[in-house]
Coordinates of C-alpha atoms and ligand atoms in Angstrom, one line a residue:
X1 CA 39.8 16.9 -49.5
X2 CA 38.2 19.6 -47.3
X3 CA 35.0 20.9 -48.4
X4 CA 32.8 23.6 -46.9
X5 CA 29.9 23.3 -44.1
X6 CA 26.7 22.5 -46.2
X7 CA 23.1 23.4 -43.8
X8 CA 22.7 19.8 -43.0
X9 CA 26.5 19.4 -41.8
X10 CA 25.3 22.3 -39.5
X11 CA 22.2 21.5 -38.3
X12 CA 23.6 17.6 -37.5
X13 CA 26.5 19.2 -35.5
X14 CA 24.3 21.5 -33.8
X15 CA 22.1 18.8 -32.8
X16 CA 25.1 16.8 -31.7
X17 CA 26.2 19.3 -29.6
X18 CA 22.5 19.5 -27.9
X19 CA 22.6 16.0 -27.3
X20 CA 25.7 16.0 -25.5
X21 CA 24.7 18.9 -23.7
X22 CA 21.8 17.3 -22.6
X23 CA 22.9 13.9 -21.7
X24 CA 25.9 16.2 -19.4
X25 CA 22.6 17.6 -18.0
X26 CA 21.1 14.1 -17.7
X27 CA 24.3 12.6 -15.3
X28 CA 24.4 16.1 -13.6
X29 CA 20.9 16.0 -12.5
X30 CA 21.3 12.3 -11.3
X31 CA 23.8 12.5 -9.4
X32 CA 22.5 15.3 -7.9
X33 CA 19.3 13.3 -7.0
X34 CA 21.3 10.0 -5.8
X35 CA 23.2 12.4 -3.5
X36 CA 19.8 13.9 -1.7
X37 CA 18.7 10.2 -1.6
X38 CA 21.5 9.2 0.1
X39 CA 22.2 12.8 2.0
X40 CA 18.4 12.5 3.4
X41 CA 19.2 8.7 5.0
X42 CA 17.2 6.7 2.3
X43 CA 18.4 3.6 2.3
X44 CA 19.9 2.3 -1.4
X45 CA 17.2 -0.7 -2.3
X46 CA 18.9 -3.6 -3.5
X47 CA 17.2 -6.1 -5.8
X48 CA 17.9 -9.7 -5.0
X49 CA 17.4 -12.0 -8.1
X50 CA 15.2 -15.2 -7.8
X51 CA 16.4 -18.5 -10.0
X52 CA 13.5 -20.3 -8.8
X53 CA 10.0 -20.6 -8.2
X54 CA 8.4 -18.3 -5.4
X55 CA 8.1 -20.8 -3.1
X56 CA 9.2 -21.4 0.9
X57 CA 12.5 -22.5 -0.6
X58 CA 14.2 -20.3 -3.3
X59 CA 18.1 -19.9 -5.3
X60 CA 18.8 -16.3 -4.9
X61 CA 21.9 -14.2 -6.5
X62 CA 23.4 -17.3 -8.0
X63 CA 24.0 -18.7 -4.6
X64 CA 23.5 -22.7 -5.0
X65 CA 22.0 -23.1 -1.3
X66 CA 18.5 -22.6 -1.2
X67 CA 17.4 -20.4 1.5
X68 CA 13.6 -20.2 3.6
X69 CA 11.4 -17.7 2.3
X70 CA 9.9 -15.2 4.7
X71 CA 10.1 -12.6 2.4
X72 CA 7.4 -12.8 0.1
X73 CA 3.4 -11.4 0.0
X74 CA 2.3 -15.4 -1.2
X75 CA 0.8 -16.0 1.7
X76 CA -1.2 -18.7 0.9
X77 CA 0.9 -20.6 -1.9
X78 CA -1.0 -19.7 -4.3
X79 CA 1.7 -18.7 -6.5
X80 CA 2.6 -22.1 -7.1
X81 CA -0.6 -24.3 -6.1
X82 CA -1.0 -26.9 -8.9
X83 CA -5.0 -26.2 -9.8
X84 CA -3.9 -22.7 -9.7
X85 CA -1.3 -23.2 -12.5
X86 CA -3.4 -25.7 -14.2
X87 CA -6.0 -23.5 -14.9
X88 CA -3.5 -20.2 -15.4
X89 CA -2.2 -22.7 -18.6
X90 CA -5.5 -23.7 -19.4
X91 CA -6.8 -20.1 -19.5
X92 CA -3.1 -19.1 -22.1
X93 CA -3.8 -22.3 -24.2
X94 CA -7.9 -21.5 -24.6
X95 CA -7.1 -17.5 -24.8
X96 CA -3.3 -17.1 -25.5
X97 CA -1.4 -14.7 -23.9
X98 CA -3.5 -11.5 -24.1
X99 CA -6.0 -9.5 -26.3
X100 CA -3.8 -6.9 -27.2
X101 CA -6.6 -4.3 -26.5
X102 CA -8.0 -2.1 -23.9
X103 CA -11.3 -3.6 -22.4
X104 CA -13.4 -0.9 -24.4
X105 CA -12.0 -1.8 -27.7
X106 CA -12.0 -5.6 -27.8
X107 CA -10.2 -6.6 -24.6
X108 CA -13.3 -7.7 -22.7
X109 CA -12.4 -12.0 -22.8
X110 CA -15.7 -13.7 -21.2
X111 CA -13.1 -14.9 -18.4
X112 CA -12.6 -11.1 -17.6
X113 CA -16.0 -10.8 -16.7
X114 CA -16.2 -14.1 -14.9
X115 CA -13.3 -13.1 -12.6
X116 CA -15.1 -9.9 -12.1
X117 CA -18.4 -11.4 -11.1
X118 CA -16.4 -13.5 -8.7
X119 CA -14.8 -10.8 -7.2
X120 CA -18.0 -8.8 -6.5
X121 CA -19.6 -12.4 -5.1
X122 CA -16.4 -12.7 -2.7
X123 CA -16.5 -9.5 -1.5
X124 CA -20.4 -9.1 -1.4
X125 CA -20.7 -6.4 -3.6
X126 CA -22.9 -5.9 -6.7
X127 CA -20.0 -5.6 -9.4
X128 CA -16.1 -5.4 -9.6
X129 CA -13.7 -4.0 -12.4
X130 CA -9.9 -5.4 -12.8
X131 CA -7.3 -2.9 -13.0
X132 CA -3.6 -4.0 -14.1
X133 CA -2.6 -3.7 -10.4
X134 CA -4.1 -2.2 -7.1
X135 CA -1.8 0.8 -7.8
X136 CA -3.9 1.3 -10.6
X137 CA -6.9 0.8 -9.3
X138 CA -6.3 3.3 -6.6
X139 CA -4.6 5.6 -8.8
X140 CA -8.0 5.4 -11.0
X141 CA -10.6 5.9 -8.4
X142 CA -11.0 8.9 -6.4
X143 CA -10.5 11.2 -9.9
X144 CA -12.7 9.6 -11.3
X145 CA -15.4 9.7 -8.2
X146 CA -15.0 12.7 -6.5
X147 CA -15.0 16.8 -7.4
X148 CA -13.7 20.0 -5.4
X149 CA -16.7 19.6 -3.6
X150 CA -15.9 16.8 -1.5
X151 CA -13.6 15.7 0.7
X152 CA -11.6 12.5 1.4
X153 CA -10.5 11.9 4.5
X154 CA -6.9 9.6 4.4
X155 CA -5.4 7.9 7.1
X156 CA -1.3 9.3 7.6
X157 CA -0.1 6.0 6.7
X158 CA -2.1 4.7 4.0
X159 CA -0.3 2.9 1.1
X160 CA 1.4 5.5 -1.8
X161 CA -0.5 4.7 -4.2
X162 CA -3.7 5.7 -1.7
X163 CA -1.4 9.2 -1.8
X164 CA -1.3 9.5 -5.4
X165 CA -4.7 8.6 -6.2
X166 CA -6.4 11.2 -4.1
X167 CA -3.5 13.8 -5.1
X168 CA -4.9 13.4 -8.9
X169 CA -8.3 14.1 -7.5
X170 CA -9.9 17.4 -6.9
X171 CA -11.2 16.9 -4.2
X172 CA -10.1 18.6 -0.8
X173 CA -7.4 16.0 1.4
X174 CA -7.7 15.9 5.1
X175 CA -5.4 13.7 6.8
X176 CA -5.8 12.5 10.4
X177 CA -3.4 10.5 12.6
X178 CA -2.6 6.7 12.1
X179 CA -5.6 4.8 12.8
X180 CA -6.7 7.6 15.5
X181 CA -10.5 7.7 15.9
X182 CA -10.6 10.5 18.0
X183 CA -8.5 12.9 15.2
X184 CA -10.5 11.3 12.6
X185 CA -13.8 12.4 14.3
X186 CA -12.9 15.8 14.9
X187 CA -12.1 15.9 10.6
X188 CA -15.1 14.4 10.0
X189 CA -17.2 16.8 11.6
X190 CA -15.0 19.6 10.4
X191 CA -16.5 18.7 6.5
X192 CA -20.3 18.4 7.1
X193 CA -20.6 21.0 4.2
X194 CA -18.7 18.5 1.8
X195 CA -20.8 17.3 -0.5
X196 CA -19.5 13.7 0.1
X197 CA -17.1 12.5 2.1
X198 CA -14.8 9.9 1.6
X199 CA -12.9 7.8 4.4
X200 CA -10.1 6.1 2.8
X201 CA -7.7 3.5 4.9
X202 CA -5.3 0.4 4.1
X203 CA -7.5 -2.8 5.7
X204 CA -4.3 -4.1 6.9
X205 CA -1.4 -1.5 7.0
X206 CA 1.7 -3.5 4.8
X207 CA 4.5 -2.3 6.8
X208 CA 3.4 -4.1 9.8
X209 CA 0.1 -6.2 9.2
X210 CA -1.4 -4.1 11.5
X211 CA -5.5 -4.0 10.8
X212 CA -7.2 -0.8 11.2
X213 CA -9.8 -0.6 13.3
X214 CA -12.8 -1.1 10.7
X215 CA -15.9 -1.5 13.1
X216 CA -14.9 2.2 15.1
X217 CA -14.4 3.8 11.8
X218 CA -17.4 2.4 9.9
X219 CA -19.6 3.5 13.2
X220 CA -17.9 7.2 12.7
X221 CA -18.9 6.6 8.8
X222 CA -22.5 6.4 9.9
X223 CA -22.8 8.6 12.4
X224 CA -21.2 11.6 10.0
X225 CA -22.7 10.3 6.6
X226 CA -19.2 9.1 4.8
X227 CA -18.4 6.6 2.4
X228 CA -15.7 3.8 4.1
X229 CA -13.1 3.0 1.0
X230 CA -10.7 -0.1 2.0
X231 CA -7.6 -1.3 0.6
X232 CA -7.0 -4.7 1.4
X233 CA -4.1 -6.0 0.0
X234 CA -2.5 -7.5 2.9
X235 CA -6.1 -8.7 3.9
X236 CA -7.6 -10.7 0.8
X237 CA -7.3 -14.3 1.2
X238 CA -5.3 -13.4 4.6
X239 CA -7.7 -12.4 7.2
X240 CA -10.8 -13.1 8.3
X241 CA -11.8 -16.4 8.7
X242 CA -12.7 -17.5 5.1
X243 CA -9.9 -14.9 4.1
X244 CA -12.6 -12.7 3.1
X245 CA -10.7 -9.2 4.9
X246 CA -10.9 -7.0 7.3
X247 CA -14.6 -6.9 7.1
X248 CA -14.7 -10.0 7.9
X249 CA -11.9 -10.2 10.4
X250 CA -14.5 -7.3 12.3
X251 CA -17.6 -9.2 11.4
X252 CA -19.0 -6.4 9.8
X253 CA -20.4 -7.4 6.8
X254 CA -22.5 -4.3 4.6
X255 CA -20.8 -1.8 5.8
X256 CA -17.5 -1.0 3.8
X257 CA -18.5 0.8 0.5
X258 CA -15.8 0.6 -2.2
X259 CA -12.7 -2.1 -1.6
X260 CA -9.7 -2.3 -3.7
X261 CA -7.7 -4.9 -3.4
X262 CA -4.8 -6.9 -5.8
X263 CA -4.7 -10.5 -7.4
X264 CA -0.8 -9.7 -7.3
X265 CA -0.2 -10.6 -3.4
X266 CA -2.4 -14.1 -1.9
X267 CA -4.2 -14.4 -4.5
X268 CA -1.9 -16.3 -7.2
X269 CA 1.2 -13.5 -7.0
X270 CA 1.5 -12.6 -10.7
X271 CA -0.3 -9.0 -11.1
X272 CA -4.2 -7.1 -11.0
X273 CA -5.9 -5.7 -9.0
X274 CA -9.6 -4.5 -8.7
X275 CA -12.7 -2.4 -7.0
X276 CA -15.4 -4.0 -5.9
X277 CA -18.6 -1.9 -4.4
X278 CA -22.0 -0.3 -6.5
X279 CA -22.9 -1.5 -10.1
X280 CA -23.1 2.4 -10.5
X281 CA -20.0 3.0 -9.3
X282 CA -18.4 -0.3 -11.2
X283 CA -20.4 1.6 -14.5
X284 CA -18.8 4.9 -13.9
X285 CA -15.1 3.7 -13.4
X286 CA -15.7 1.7 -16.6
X287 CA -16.9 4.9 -18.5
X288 CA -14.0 7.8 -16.3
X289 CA -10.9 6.1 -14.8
X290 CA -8.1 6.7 -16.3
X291 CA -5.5 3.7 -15.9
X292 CA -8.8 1.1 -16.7
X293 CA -9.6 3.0 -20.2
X294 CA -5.9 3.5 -21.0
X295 CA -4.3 0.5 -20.6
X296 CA -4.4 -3.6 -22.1
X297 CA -6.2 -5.8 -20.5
X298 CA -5.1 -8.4 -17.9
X299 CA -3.4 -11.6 -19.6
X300 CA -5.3 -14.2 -19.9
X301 CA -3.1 -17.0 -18.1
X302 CA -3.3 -14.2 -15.3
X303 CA -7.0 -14.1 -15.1
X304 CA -7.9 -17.6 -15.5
X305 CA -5.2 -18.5 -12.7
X306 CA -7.5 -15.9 -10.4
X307 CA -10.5 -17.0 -11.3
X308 CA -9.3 -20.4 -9.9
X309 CA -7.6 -18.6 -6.8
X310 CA -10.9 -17.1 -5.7
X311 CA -12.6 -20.3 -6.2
X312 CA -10.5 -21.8 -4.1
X313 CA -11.2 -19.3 -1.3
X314 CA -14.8 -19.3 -2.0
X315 CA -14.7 -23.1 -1.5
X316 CA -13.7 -22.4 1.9
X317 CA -10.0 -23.2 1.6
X318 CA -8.1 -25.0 4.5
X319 CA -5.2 -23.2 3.8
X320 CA -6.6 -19.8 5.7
X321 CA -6.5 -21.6 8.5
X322 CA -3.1 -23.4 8.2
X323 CA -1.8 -18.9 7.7
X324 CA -3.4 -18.0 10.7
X325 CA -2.2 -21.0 12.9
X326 CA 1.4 -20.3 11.3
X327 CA 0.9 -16.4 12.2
X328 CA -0.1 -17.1 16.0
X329 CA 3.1 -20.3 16.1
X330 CA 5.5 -18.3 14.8
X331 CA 4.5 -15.1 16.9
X332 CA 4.5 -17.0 20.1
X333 CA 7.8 -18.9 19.3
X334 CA 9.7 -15.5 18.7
X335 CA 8.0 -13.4 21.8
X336 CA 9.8 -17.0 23.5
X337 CA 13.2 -16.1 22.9
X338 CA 13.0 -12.7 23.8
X339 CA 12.1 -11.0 20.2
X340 CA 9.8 -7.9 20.4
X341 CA 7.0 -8.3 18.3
X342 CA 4.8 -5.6 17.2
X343 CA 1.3 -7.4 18.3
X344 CA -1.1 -8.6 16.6
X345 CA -2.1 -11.8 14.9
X346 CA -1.2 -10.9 11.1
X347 CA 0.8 -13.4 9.1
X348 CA 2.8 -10.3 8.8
X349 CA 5.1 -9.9 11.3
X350 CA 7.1 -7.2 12.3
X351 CA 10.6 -7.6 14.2
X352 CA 11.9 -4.7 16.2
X353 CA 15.3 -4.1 16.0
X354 CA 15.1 0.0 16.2
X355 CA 18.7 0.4 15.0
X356 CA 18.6 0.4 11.4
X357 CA 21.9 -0.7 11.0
X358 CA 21.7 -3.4 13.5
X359 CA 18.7 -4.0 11.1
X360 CA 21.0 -4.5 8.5
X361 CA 23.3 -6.6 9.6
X362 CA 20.4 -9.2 11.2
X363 CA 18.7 -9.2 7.6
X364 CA 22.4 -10.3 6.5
X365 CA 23.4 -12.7 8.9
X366 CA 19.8 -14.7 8.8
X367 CA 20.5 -14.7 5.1
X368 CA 23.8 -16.4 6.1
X369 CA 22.3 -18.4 7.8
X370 CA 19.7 -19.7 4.9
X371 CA 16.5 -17.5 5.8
X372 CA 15.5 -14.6 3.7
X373 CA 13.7 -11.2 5.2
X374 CA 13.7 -7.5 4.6
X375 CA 15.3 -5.4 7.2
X376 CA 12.6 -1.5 6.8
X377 CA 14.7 1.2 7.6
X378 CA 13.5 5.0 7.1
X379 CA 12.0 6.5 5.5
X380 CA 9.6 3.5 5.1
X381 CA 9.2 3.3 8.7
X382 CA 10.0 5.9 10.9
X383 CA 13.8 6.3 12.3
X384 CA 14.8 4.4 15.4
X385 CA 12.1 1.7 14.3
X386 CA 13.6 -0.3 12.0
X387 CA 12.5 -3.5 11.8
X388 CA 12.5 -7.2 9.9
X389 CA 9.5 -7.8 8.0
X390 CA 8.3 -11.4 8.0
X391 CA 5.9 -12.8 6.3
X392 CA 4.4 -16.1 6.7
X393 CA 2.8 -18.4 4.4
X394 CA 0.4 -21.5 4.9
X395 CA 2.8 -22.9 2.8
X396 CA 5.7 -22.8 5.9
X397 CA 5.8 -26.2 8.4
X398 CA 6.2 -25.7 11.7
X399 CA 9.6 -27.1 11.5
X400 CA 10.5 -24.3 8.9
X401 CA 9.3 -22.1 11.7
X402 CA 11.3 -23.7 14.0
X403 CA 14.1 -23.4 11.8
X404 CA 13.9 -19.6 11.5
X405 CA 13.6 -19.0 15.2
X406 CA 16.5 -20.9 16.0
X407 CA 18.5 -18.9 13.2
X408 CA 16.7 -15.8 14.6
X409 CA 18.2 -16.6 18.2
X410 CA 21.6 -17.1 16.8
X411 CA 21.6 -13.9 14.3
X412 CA 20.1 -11.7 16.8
X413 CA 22.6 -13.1 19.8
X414 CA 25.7 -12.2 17.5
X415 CA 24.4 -8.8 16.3
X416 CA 23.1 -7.9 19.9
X417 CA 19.4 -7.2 19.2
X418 CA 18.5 -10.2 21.7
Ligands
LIG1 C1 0.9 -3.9 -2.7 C2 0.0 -2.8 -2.4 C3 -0.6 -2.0 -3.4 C4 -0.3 -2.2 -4.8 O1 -0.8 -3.4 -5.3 P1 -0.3 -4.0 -6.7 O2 -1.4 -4.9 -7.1 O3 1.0 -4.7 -6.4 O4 -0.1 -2.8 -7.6 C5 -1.6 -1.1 -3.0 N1 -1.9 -1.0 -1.7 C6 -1.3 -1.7 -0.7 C7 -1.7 -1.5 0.7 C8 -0.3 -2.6 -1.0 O5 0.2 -3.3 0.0

């Protein structure tokens, strides 16, 4: 039997009708987007699925072969270092799994504030606050700092979430050139008016571990009254000879201000990250910044495994040692058989190819071969100098070093890059 439209049979057509209307604007506007992606020569990122622990060996894609690791940022094993996960289950049994609150309700666990004390004690600072992640610790900083009034001065190639942070700011942006002093001088003096100036530069730059040159840019710091911000998330627990950063990589302790840095890399590879600097400054993030006083607090398992990560750095930890020897091995080994390696003495360790297709196809036949590494193609690096990405871990033997050379030779050989 047919009856008439009621209001509600209507309305719910009408609304029907929206929907579909807007999910037709939904797939129009993605495509749209995927085809500028791929028009402007980004490269499609593929996710490769792990069915094991992060460790020099893992299972990937449902392969059953293991393959060598030089892919990850757990550069010192950490990830999987018994005390570290004996106290990470120690920390979920004692605490359980979270607090399910934001540190200013009643997130604050006495091991949050034991990690943080450690942090500041590591770094030589006066206090520390954990973030979720070092994205949100940079994303939480500069708004919360600065006003019009000042300036912060940005090296061109410092990490996106260095970008973003100081975009949410209000205060004026000047970028200079990749780590060039000279550029950087002439926009420091250009913002003597500022109220406070703010020098802000990746430690170690994570495309290609290369370390910015700290000691020039703290002397330009001085000399033109700025603050010297660092994030050192390819530098904590990786450089420096008690794995202590670029500050101490320089030898210059005192004189970086404000470091942000993440727990989510060396130091136990699960998530956080953290500033460390002033008390004042600690206070005032803990009172204004945004992704601290709007978001849960770190898991517990998390913390406690951190808390045991930087004790085993501040114990002086043979294993920063055991990095650096396998940084300056495998460098030497690959410069051997004809590989161009961008210089430098970072576990990180970048592999020209310049072709990024020829990029490609080496990433694919090493992992062929049983070795896992990331071919960077632009836009993350710039076109023509596409690259492997390797990164070392005190956890590799020389023989697994050995191993990956020799299937570097052979890839490279039948692709043509050596
Ligand atoms: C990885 C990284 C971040 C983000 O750290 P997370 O803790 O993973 O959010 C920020 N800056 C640099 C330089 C990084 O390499």
């Amino acid at each position: 039997m047919t009856r008439l439209l009621t209001d509600d049979d209507s309305a719910s057509i009408t609304k029907k009708i929206e929907d579909c209307c807007a999910e037709e604007i939904l797939k129009k506007r993605i495509t749209e987007r995927m085809r500028g992606i791929r028009d402007a020569g980004y490269r499609v990122m593929r996710e490769r699925v792990l069915a094991s622990m992060q460790a020099p060996r893992v299972t990937i894609d449902g392969h059953q072969q293991s393959v060598l690791n030089l892919s990850s940022n757990n550069y010192l094993g950490l990830a999987t270092h018994p005390q570290v996960v004996a106290a990470s289950r120690e920390g979920l049994e004692k605490r359980g799994l979270g607090a399910a609150s934001a540190r200013f309700i009643c997130g604050t666990l006495d091991i949050h504030v034991e990690l943080e004390r450690k942090i500041a004690e590591f770094h030589g600072h006066e206090a520390a606050i954990l973030y979720a992640s070092c994205f949100d610790a940079n994303a939480g900083l500069f708004d919360a700092l600065l006003t019009k009034d000042d300036v912060v001065l940005s090296d061109s190639l410092n990490h996106a979430s260095i970008i973003d942070g100081i975009r949410m700011s209000k205060a004026q942006k000047l970028i200079y050139k990749h780590v060039d002093l000279s550029d950087l001088e002439a926009k420091l003096s250009s913002c003597q008016d500022a109220k406070l100036r703010v020098i802000a530069t990746d430690g170690v730059f994570s495309m290609d571990g290369e370390v910015a040159p700290l000691r020039n840019i703290c002397d330009l710091a001085q000399k033109y009254k700025a603050l010297v911000f660092i994030d050192e998330c390819h530098a904590t627990g990786i450089i420096g000879k008690t794995g202590r950063g670029t500050v101490e990589y320089w030898n210059i302790p005192g004189s970086v201000h404000i470091v942000n840095s993440s727990i989510g890399k060396a130091l136990g590879g699960a998530s956080g990250g953290y500033t460390s600097g002033p008390k004042e400054l600690i206070e005032l993030l803990r009172q204004r910044s945004r992704p601290y006083i709007f978001s849960s607090t770190l898991s517990s398992s998390v913390v406690a495994g951190a808390i045991k990560a930087f004790d085993i750095l501040l114990s002086g930890s043979p294993l920063v040692a055991k990095l650096a020897d396998n940084a300056k091995y495998f460098r030497k080994q690959m410069a051997d058989v004809g590989f161009k390696i961008i210089p430098g003495d970072h576990p990180l360790v970048p592999v020209l190819v310049g072709d990024a297709e020829k990029a490609e196809k080496l990433a694919e036949q090493l992992f062929e071969e049983g070795v896992l590494v990331t071919s960077m193609c632009f836009p993350v690096v710039p076109q023509g100098e596409a690259r492997i990405r390797v990164v070392l871990s005190a956890q590799h033997t020389h023989e697994d070093l050995d191993v990956c050379v020799r299937k570097f030779t052979k890839a490279g050989g039948k692709v043509g890059v050596i």
